[in-house]
Short mmCIF file of C-alpha atoms (C1' of nucleotides) in Angstrom, two decimals:
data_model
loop_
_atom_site.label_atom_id
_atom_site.label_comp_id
_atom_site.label_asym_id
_atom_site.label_seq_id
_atom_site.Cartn_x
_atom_site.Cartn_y
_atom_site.Cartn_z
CA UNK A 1 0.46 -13.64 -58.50
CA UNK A 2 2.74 -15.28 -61.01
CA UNK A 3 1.57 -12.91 -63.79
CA UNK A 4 0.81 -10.11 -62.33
CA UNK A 5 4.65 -10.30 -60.83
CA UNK A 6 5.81 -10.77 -64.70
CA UNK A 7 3.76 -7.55 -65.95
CA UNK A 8 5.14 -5.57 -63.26
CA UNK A 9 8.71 -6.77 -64.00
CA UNK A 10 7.98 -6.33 -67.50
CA UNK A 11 6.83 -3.23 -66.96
CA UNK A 12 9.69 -2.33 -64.66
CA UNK A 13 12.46 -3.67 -67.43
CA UNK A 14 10.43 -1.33 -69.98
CA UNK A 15 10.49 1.54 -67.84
CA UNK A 16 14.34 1.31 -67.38
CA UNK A 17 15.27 0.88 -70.15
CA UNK A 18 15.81 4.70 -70.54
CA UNK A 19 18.50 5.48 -67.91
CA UNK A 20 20.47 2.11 -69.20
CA UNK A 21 22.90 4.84 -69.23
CA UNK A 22 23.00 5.64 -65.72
CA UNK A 23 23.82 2.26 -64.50
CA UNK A 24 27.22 2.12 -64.04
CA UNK A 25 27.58 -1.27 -62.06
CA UNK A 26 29.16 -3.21 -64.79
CA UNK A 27 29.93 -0.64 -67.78
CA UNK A 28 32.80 -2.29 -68.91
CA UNK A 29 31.38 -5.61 -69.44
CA UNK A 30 28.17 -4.50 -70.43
CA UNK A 31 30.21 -2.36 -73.94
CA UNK A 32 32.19 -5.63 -74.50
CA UNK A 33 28.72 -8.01 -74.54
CA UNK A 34 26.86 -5.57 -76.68
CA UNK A 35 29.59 -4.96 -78.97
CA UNK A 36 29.69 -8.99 -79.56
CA UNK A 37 25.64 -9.66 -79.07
CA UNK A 38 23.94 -7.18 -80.54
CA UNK A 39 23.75 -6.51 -84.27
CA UNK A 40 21.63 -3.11 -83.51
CA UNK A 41 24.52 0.23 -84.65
CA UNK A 42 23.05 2.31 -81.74
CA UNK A 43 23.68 1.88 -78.18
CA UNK A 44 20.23 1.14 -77.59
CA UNK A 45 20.33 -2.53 -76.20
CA UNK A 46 17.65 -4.69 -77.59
CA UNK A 47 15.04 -4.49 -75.04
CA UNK A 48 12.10 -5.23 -76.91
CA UNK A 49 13.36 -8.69 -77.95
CA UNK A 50 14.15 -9.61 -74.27
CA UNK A 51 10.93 -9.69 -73.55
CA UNK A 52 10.99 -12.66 -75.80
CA UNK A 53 14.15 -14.62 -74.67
CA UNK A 54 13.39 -17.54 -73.54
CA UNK A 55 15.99 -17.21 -70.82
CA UNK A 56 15.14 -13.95 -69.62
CA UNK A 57 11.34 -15.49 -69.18
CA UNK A 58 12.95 -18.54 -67.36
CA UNK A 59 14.71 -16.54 -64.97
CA UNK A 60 11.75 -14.61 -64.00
CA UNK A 61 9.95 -17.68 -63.84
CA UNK A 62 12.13 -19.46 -61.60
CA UNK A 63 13.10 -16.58 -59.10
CA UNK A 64 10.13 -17.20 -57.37
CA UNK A 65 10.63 -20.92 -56.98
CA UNK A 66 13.82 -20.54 -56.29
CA UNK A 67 13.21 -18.24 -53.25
CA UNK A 68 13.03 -21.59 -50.96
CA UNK A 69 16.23 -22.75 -51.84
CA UNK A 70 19.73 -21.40 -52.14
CA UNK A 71 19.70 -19.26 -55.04
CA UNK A 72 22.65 -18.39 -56.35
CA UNK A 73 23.45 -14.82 -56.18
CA UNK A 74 25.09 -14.52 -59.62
CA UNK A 75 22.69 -15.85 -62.13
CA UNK A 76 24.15 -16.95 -65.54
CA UNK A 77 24.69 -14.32 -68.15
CA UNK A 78 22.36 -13.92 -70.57
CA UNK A 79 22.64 -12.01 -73.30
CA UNK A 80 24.43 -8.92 -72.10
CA UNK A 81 22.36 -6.33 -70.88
CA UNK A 82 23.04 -3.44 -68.24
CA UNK A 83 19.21 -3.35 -67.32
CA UNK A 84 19.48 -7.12 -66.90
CA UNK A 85 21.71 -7.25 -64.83
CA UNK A 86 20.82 -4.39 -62.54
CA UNK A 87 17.27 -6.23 -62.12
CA UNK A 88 19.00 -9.55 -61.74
CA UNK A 89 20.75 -7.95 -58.77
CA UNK A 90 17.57 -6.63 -57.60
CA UNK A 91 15.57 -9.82 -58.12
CA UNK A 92 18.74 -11.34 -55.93
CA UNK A 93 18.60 -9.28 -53.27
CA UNK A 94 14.92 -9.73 -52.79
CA UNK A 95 15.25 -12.99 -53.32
CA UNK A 96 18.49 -13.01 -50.26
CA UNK A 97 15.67 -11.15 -48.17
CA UNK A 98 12.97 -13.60 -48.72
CA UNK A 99 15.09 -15.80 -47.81
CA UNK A 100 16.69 -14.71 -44.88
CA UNK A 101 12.84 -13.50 -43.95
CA UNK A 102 12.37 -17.54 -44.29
CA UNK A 103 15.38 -18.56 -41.80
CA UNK A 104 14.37 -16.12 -39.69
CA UNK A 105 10.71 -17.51 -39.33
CA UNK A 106 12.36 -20.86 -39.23
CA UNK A 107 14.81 -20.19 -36.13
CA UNK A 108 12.14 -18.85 -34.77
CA UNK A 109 10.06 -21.99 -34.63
CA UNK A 110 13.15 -23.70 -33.41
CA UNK A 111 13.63 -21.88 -31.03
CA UNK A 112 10.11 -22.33 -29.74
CA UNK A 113 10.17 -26.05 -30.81
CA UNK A 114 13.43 -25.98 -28.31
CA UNK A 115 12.22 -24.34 -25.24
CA UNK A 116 8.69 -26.14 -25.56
CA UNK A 117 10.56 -29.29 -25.62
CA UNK A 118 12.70 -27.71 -22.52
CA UNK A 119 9.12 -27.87 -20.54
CA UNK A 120 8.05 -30.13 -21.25
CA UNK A 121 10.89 -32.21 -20.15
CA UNK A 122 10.86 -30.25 -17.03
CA UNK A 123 6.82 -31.10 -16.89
CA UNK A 124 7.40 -34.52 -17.19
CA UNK A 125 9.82 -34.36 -14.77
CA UNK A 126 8.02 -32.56 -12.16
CA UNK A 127 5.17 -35.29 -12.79
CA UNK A 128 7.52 -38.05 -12.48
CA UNK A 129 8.73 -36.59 -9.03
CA UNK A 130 5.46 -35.85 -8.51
CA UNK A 131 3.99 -39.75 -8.84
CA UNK A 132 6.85 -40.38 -6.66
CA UNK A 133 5.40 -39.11 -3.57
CA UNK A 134 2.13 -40.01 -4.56
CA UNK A 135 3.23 -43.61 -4.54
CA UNK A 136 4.05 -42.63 -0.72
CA UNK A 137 0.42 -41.62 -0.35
CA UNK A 138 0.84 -37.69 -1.16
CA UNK A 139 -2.78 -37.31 -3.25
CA UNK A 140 -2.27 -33.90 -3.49
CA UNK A 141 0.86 -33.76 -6.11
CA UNK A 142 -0.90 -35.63 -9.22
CA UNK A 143 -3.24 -32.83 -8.95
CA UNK A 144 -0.99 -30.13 -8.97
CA UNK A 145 1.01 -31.61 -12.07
CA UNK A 146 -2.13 -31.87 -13.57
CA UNK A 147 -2.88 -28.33 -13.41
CA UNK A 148 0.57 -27.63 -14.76
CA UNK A 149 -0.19 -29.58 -17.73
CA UNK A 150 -3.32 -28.32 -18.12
CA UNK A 151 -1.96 -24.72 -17.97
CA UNK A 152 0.68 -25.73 -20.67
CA UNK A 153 -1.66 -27.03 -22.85
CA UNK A 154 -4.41 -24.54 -23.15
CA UNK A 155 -2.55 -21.74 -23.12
CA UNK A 156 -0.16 -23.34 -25.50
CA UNK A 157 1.84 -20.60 -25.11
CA UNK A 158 4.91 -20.97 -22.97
CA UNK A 159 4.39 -20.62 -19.14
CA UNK A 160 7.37 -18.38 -17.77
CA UNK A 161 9.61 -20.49 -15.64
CA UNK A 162 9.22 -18.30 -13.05
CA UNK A 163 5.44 -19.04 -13.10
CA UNK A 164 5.88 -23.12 -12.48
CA UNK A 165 5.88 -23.75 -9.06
CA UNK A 166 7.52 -27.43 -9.18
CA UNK A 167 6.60 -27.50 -5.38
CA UNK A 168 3.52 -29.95 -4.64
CA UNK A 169 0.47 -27.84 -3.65
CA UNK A 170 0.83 -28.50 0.12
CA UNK A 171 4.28 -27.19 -0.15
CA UNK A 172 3.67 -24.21 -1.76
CA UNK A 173 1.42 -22.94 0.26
CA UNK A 174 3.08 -23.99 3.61
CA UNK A 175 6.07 -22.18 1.85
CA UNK A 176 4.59 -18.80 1.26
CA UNK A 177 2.90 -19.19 4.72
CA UNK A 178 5.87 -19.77 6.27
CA UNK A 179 8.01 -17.42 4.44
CA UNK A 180 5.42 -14.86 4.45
CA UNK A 181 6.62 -14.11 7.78
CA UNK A 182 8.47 -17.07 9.62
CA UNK A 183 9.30 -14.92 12.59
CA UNK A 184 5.58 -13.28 13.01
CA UNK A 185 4.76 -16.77 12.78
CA UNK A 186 6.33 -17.75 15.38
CA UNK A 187 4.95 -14.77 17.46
CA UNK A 188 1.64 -15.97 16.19
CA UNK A 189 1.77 -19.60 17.54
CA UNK A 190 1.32 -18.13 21.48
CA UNK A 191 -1.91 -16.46 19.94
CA UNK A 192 -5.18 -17.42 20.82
CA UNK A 193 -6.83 -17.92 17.77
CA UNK A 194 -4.04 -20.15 15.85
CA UNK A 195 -4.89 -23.85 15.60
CA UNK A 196 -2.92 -25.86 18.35
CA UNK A 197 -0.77 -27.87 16.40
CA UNK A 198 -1.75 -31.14 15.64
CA UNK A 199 0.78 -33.66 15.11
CA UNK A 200 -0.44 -35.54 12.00
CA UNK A 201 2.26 -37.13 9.49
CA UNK A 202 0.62 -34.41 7.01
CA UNK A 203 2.12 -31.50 9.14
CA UNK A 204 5.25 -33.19 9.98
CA UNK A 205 5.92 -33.64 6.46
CA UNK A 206 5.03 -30.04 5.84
CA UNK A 207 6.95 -28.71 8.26
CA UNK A 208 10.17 -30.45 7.01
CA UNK A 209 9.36 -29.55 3.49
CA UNK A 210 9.28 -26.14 4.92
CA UNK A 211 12.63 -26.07 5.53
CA UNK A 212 14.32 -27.38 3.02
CA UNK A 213 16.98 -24.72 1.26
CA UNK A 214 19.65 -24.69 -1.12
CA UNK A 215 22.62 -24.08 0.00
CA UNK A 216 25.72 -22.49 -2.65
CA UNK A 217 28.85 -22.15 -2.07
CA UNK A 218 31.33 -20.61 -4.51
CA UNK A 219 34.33 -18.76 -4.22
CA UNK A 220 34.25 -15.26 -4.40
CA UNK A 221 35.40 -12.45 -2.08
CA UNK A 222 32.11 -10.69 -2.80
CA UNK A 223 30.02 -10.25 0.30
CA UNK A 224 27.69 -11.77 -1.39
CA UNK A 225 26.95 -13.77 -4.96
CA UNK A 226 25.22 -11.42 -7.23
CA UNK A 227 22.26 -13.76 -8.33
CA UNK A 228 20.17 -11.09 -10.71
CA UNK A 229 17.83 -10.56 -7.47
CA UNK A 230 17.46 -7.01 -5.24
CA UNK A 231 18.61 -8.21 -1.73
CA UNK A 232 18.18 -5.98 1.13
CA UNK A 233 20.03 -6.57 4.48
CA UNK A 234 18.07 -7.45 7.63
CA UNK A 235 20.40 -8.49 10.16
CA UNK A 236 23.75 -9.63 10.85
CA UNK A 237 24.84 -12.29 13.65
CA UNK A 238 27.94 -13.91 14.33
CA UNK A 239 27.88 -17.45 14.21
CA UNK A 240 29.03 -19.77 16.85
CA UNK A 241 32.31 -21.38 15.58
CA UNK A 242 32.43 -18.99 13.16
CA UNK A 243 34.52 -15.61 13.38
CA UNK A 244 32.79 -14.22 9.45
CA UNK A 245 29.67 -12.87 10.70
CA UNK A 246 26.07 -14.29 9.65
CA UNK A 247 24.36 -11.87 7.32
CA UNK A 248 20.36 -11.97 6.36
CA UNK A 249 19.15 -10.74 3.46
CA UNK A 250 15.52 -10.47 1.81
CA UNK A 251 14.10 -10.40 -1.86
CA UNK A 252 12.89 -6.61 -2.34
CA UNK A 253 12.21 -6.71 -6.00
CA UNK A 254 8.78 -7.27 -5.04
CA UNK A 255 6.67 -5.56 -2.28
CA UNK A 256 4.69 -8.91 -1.70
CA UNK A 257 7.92 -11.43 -1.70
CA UNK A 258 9.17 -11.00 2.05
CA UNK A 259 9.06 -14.61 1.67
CA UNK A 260 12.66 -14.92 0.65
CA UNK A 261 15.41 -15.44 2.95
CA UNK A 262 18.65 -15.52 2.09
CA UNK A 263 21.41 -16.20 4.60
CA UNK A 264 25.29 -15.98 3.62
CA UNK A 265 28.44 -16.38 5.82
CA UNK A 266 31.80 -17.49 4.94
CA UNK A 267 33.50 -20.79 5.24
CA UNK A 268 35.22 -20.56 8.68
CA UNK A 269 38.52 -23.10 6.93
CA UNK A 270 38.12 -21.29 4.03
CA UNK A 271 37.10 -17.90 4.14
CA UNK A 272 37.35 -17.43 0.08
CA UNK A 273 34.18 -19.61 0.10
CA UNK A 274 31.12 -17.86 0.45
CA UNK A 275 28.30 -20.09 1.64
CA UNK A 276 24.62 -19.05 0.81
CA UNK A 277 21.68 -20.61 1.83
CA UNK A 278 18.45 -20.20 -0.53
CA UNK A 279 15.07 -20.34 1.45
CA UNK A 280 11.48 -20.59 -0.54
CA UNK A 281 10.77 -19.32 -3.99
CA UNK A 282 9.95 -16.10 -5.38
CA UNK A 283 6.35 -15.63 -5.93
CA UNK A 284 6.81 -12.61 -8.70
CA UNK A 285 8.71 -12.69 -12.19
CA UNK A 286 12.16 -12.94 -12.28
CA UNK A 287 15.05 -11.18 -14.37
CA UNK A 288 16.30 -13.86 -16.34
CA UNK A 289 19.97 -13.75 -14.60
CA UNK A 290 17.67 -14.17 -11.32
CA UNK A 291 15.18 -16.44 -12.37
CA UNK A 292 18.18 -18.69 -13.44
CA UNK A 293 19.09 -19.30 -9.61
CA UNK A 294 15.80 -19.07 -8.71
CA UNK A 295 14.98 -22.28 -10.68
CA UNK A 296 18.32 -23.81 -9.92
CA UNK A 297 17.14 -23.48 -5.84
CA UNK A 298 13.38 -24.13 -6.70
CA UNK A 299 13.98 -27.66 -8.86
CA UNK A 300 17.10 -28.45 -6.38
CA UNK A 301 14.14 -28.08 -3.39
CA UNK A 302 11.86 -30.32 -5.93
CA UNK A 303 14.16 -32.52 -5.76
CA UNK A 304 15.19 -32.54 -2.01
CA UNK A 305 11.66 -33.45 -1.80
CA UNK A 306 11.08 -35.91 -4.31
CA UNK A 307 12.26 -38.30 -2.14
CA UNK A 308 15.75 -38.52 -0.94
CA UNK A 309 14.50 -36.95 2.39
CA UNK A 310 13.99 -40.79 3.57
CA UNK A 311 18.00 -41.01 4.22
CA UNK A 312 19.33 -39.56 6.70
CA UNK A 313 22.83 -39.41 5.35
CA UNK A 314 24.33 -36.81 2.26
CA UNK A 315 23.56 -38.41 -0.99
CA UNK A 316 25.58 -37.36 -3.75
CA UNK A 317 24.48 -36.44 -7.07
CA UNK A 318 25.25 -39.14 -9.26
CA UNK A 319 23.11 -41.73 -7.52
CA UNK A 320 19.83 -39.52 -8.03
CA UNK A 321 18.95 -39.54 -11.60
CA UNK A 322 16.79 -36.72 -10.69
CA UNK A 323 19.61 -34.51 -9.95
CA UNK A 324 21.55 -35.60 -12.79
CA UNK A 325 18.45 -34.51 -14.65
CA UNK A 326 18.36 -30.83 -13.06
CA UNK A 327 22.19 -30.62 -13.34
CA UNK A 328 23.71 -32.87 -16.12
CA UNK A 329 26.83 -31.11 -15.86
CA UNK A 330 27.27 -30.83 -12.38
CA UNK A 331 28.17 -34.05 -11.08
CA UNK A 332 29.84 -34.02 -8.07
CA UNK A 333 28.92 -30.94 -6.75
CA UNK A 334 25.49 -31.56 -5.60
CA UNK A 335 24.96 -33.06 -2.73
CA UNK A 336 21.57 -33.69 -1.17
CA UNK A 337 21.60 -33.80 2.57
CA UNK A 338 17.84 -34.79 4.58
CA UNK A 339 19.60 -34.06 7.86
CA UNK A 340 17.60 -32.50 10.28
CA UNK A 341 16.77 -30.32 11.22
CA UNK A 342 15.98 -29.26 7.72
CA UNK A 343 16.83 -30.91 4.71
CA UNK A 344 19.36 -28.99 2.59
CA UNK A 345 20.83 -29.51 -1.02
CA UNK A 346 24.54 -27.89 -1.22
CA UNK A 347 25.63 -27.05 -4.95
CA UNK A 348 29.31 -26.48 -4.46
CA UNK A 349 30.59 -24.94 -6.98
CA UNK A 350 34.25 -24.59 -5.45
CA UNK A 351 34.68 -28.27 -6.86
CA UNK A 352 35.81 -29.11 -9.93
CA UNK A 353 33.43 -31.06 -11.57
CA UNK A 354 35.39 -32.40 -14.83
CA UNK A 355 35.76 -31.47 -18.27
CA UNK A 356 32.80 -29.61 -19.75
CA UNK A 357 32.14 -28.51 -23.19
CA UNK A 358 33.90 -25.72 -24.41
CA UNK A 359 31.14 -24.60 -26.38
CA UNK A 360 28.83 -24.14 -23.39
CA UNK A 361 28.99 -21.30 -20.68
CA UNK A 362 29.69 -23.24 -17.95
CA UNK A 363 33.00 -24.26 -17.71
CA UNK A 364 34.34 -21.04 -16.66
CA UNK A 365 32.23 -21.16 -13.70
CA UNK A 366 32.57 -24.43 -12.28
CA UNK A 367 35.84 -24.98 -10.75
CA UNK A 368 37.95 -22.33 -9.66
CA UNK A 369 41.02 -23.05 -8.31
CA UNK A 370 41.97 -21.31 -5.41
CA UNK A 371 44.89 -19.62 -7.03
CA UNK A 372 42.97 -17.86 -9.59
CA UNK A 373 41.52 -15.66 -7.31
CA UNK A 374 43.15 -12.80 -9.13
CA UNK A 375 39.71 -12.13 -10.55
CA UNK A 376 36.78 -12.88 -8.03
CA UNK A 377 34.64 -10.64 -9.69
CA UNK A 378 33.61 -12.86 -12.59
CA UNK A 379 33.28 -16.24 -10.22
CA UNK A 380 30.90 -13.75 -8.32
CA UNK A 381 28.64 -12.80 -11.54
CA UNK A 382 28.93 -16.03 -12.94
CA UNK A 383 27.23 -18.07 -9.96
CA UNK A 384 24.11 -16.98 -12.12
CA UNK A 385 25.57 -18.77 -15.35
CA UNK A 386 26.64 -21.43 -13.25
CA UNK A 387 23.12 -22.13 -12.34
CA UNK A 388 21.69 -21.20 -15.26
CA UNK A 389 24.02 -23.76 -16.90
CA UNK A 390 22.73 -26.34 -14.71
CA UNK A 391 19.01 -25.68 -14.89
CA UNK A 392 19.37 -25.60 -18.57
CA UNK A 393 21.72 -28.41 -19.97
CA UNK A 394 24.77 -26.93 -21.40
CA UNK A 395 24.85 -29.88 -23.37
CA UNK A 396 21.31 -28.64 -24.72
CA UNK A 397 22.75 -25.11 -25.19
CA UNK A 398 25.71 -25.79 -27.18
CA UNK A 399 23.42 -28.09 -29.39
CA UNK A 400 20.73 -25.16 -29.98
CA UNK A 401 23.69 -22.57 -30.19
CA UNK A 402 25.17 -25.05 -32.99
CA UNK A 403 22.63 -25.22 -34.82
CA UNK A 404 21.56 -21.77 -35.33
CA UNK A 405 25.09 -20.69 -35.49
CA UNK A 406 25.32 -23.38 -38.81
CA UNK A 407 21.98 -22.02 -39.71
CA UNK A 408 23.28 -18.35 -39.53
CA UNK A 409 26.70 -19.46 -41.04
CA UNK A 410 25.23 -20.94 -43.85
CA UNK A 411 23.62 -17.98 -45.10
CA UNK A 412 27.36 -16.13 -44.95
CA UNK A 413 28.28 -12.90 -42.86
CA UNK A 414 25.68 -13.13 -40.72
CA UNK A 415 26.28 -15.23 -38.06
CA UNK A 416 27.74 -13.13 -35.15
CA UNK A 417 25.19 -13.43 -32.46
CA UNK A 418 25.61 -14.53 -29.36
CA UNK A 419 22.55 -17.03 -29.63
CA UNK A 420 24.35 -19.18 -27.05
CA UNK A 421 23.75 -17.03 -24.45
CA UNK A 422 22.00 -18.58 -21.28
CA UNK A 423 19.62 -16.33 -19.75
"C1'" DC M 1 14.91 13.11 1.22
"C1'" DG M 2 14.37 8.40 0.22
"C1'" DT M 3 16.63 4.12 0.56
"C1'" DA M 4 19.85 0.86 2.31
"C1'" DT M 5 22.68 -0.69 6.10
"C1'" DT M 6 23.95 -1.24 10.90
"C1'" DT M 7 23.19 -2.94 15.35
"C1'" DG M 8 21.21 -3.80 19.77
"C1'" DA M 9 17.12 -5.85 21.55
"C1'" DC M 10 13.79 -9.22 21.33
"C1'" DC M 11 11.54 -13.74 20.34
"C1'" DC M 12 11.55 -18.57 19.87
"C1'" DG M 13 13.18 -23.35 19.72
"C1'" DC M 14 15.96 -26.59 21.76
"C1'" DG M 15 18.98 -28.98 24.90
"C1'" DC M 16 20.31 -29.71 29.56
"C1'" DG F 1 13.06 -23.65 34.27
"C1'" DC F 2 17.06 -21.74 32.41
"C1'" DG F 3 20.56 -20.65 29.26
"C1'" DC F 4 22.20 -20.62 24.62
"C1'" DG F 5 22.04 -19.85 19.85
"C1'" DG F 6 19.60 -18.77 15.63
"C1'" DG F 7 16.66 -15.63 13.46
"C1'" DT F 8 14.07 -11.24 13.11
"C1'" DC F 9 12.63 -6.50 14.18
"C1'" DA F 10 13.11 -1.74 14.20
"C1'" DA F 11 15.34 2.56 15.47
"C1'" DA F 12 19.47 4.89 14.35
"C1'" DT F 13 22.71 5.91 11.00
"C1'" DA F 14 24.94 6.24 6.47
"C1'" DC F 15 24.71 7.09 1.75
"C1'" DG F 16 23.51 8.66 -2.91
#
DNA sequence: CGTATTTGACCCGCGC
DNA sequence: GCGCGGGTCAAATACG
């Protein structure tokens, strides 16, 4: 490649060296050096005795080596030479596109490096959750992780989140049954051919695993959080105690996902507060802005049932490492409740949680004081960031948005994206 | 005209 | 058994 790149350049400096006249770039300079360097009475530079500088031969040589590092995009003069220096610009500028070719193939690999790494962690997490029951006798979760893994590791390609159910087997499908139609199941039960229930531990456990939803609460005078997910209203109650009606909504982004329930009211003391209650998970793919929530409700229900159903009181967040690992920024706001009649983890995001990176999206979420309310319509399309902020560290995202913003600022003007982004 | 919302009726679980 | 409250259904209505 080496020589057949020199003939063509060779071939290319021979061939333009008959419209030296045209170039215009550096005219001035380029009367001034020949005056001084060449000895030749006509205009005509000496191309044929470039071919045989040693420089010129060294620079074409090097370019190519050069294309891995930083090269610099003014070369050193050689002997003055408009043709030179037009294909020394050239030879720069392909060089500045090989190389930005380069960065771009290498964010790209961090990027995937990053978000493998992201599953991973949330893998291993899921499997540590997972052995967690199973040391309570639950058989049925090591199997499921294993699948995940499995799945991860032949496909190698990355499983959408949306895809990872980080509900146990028995879970999942008592979820979808019972969200498939909670009420027709209900109807079903005085039906003939439906198993009488059996009381084993197996079904009690299912049927409080069942249950369990996330409940949100932010401020917003919204009727409802705008979560990246198609909600259509089913009914409306008023609650007992309660003069802000009960509304019911349902996932319609997918003709096969009745399963979700979503019920929202307002805080009676506070009716700024807008309380809404996350039931099952979403068995089709998810907008990113939806599939945030989504996974915020779907690892906060992983971890409702990883084990802090066994007290009966509200833990908090900070004494369950596993929350802390779902929301590293968040403490405070979580709290886990196993109450009956089913066990419910409340993200409030009303609270304020503490100082927060300012390089992360979060911190304008989390928060709110009550006076600002001047503007509810961001705290209403930011519950999404919020929980995409706490399903992916923000700690993680200002580190990954750092790095390819040094990446992209390194290279000079071209580092204007907004990489930090959260989905 | 298709879709979303409203709203009264109905069903079911639970406590007394 | 009965009443209450939560949750859902489905016809009627509104809306784009």
């Amino acid at each position: 490649m080496g020589e057949d790149g020199r003939r063509v350049r060779s071939l290319e400096l021979g061939g333009s060296a008959g419209v030296v006249d045209e170039m215009d770039f550096f005219a001035k300079e380029e009367q001034e050096r020949a005056r001084r360097a060449s000895t030749t009475d006509h205009g005509v530079p000496r191309l044929g005795l470039k071919k045989d500088d040693p420089a010129v031969n060294i620079g074409f040589q090097l370019f190519p080596a050069t294309l891995e590092r930083d090269p610099p995009m003014v070369q050193h003069r050689s002997p003055p030479d408009e043709d030179n220096d037009a294909k020394r610009v050239l030879e720069a500028m392909q060089a500045e596109l090989a190389r930005t070719n380069e960065e771009n193939r290498r964010l790209k690999n961090m990027l995937s490096d990053a978000t493998n790494n992201y599953n991973a962690l949330q893998v291993h997490l899921i499997r540590l959750m997972q052995e967690r029951n199973l040391s309570d006798g639950n058989t049925q979760f090591h199997e499921v992780t294993s699948e995940v893994d499995e799945r991860r590791e032949e496909g190698g390609a990355m499983v959408p989140l949306q895809f990872i159910d980080l509900r146990p087997a028995s879970v999942v499908d008592e979820e979808s049954y019972s969200i498939t139609d909670e009420g027709t199941r209900r109807r079903r039960s005085s039906s003939p051919a439906d198993p009488p229930p059996s009381n084993s531990s197996e079904q009690e456990h299912e049927a409080s695993t069942r249950k369990a939803r996330v409940s949100v609460r932010a401020r917003s005078s919204a009727p409802m959080i705008s979560d990246g997910c198609h909600w259509r209203k089913y009914g409306q109650k008023m609650a007992k105690g309660n003069p802000c009606p009960r509304a019911y909504y349902r996932c319609t982004m997918a003709a096969g996902c009745p399963v979700r329930k979503q019920v929202v009211q307002r805080c009676a003391e506070d009716r700024s507060v807008l309380i809404t209650n996350y039931e099952g998970t979403h068995n089709h793919p998810l907008p990113p802005a939806a599939m945030a929530m989504a996974s915020t409700t779907s690892a906060a229900a992983a971890m409702l049932l990883s084990g802090s159903t066994s007290s009966s009181e509200g833990v908090t967040n900070p004494g369950n490492p596993l929350a802390r690992a779902i929301m590293p920024s968040s403490s405070g706001v979580v709290t886990v409740s196993a109450s009956a009649p089913f066990p419910t983890v409340t993200l409030d995001l009303t609270r304020t949680p503490g100082p927060l990176p300012a390089s992360s999206s979060s911190p304008r979420v989390f928060g709110q004081p009550p006076g600002n309310q001047s503007k509810p319509q961001p705290v209403t399309d930011t519950v999404s960031v919020a929980t995409a902020a706490m399903v992916a560290d923000p700690n993680f995202t200002a580190a990954l948005a750092a790095a390819i913003s040094s990446i992209m600022g390194r290279k000079g003007d071209g580092g204007t994206h907004q990489t930090s982004d959260s989905k």
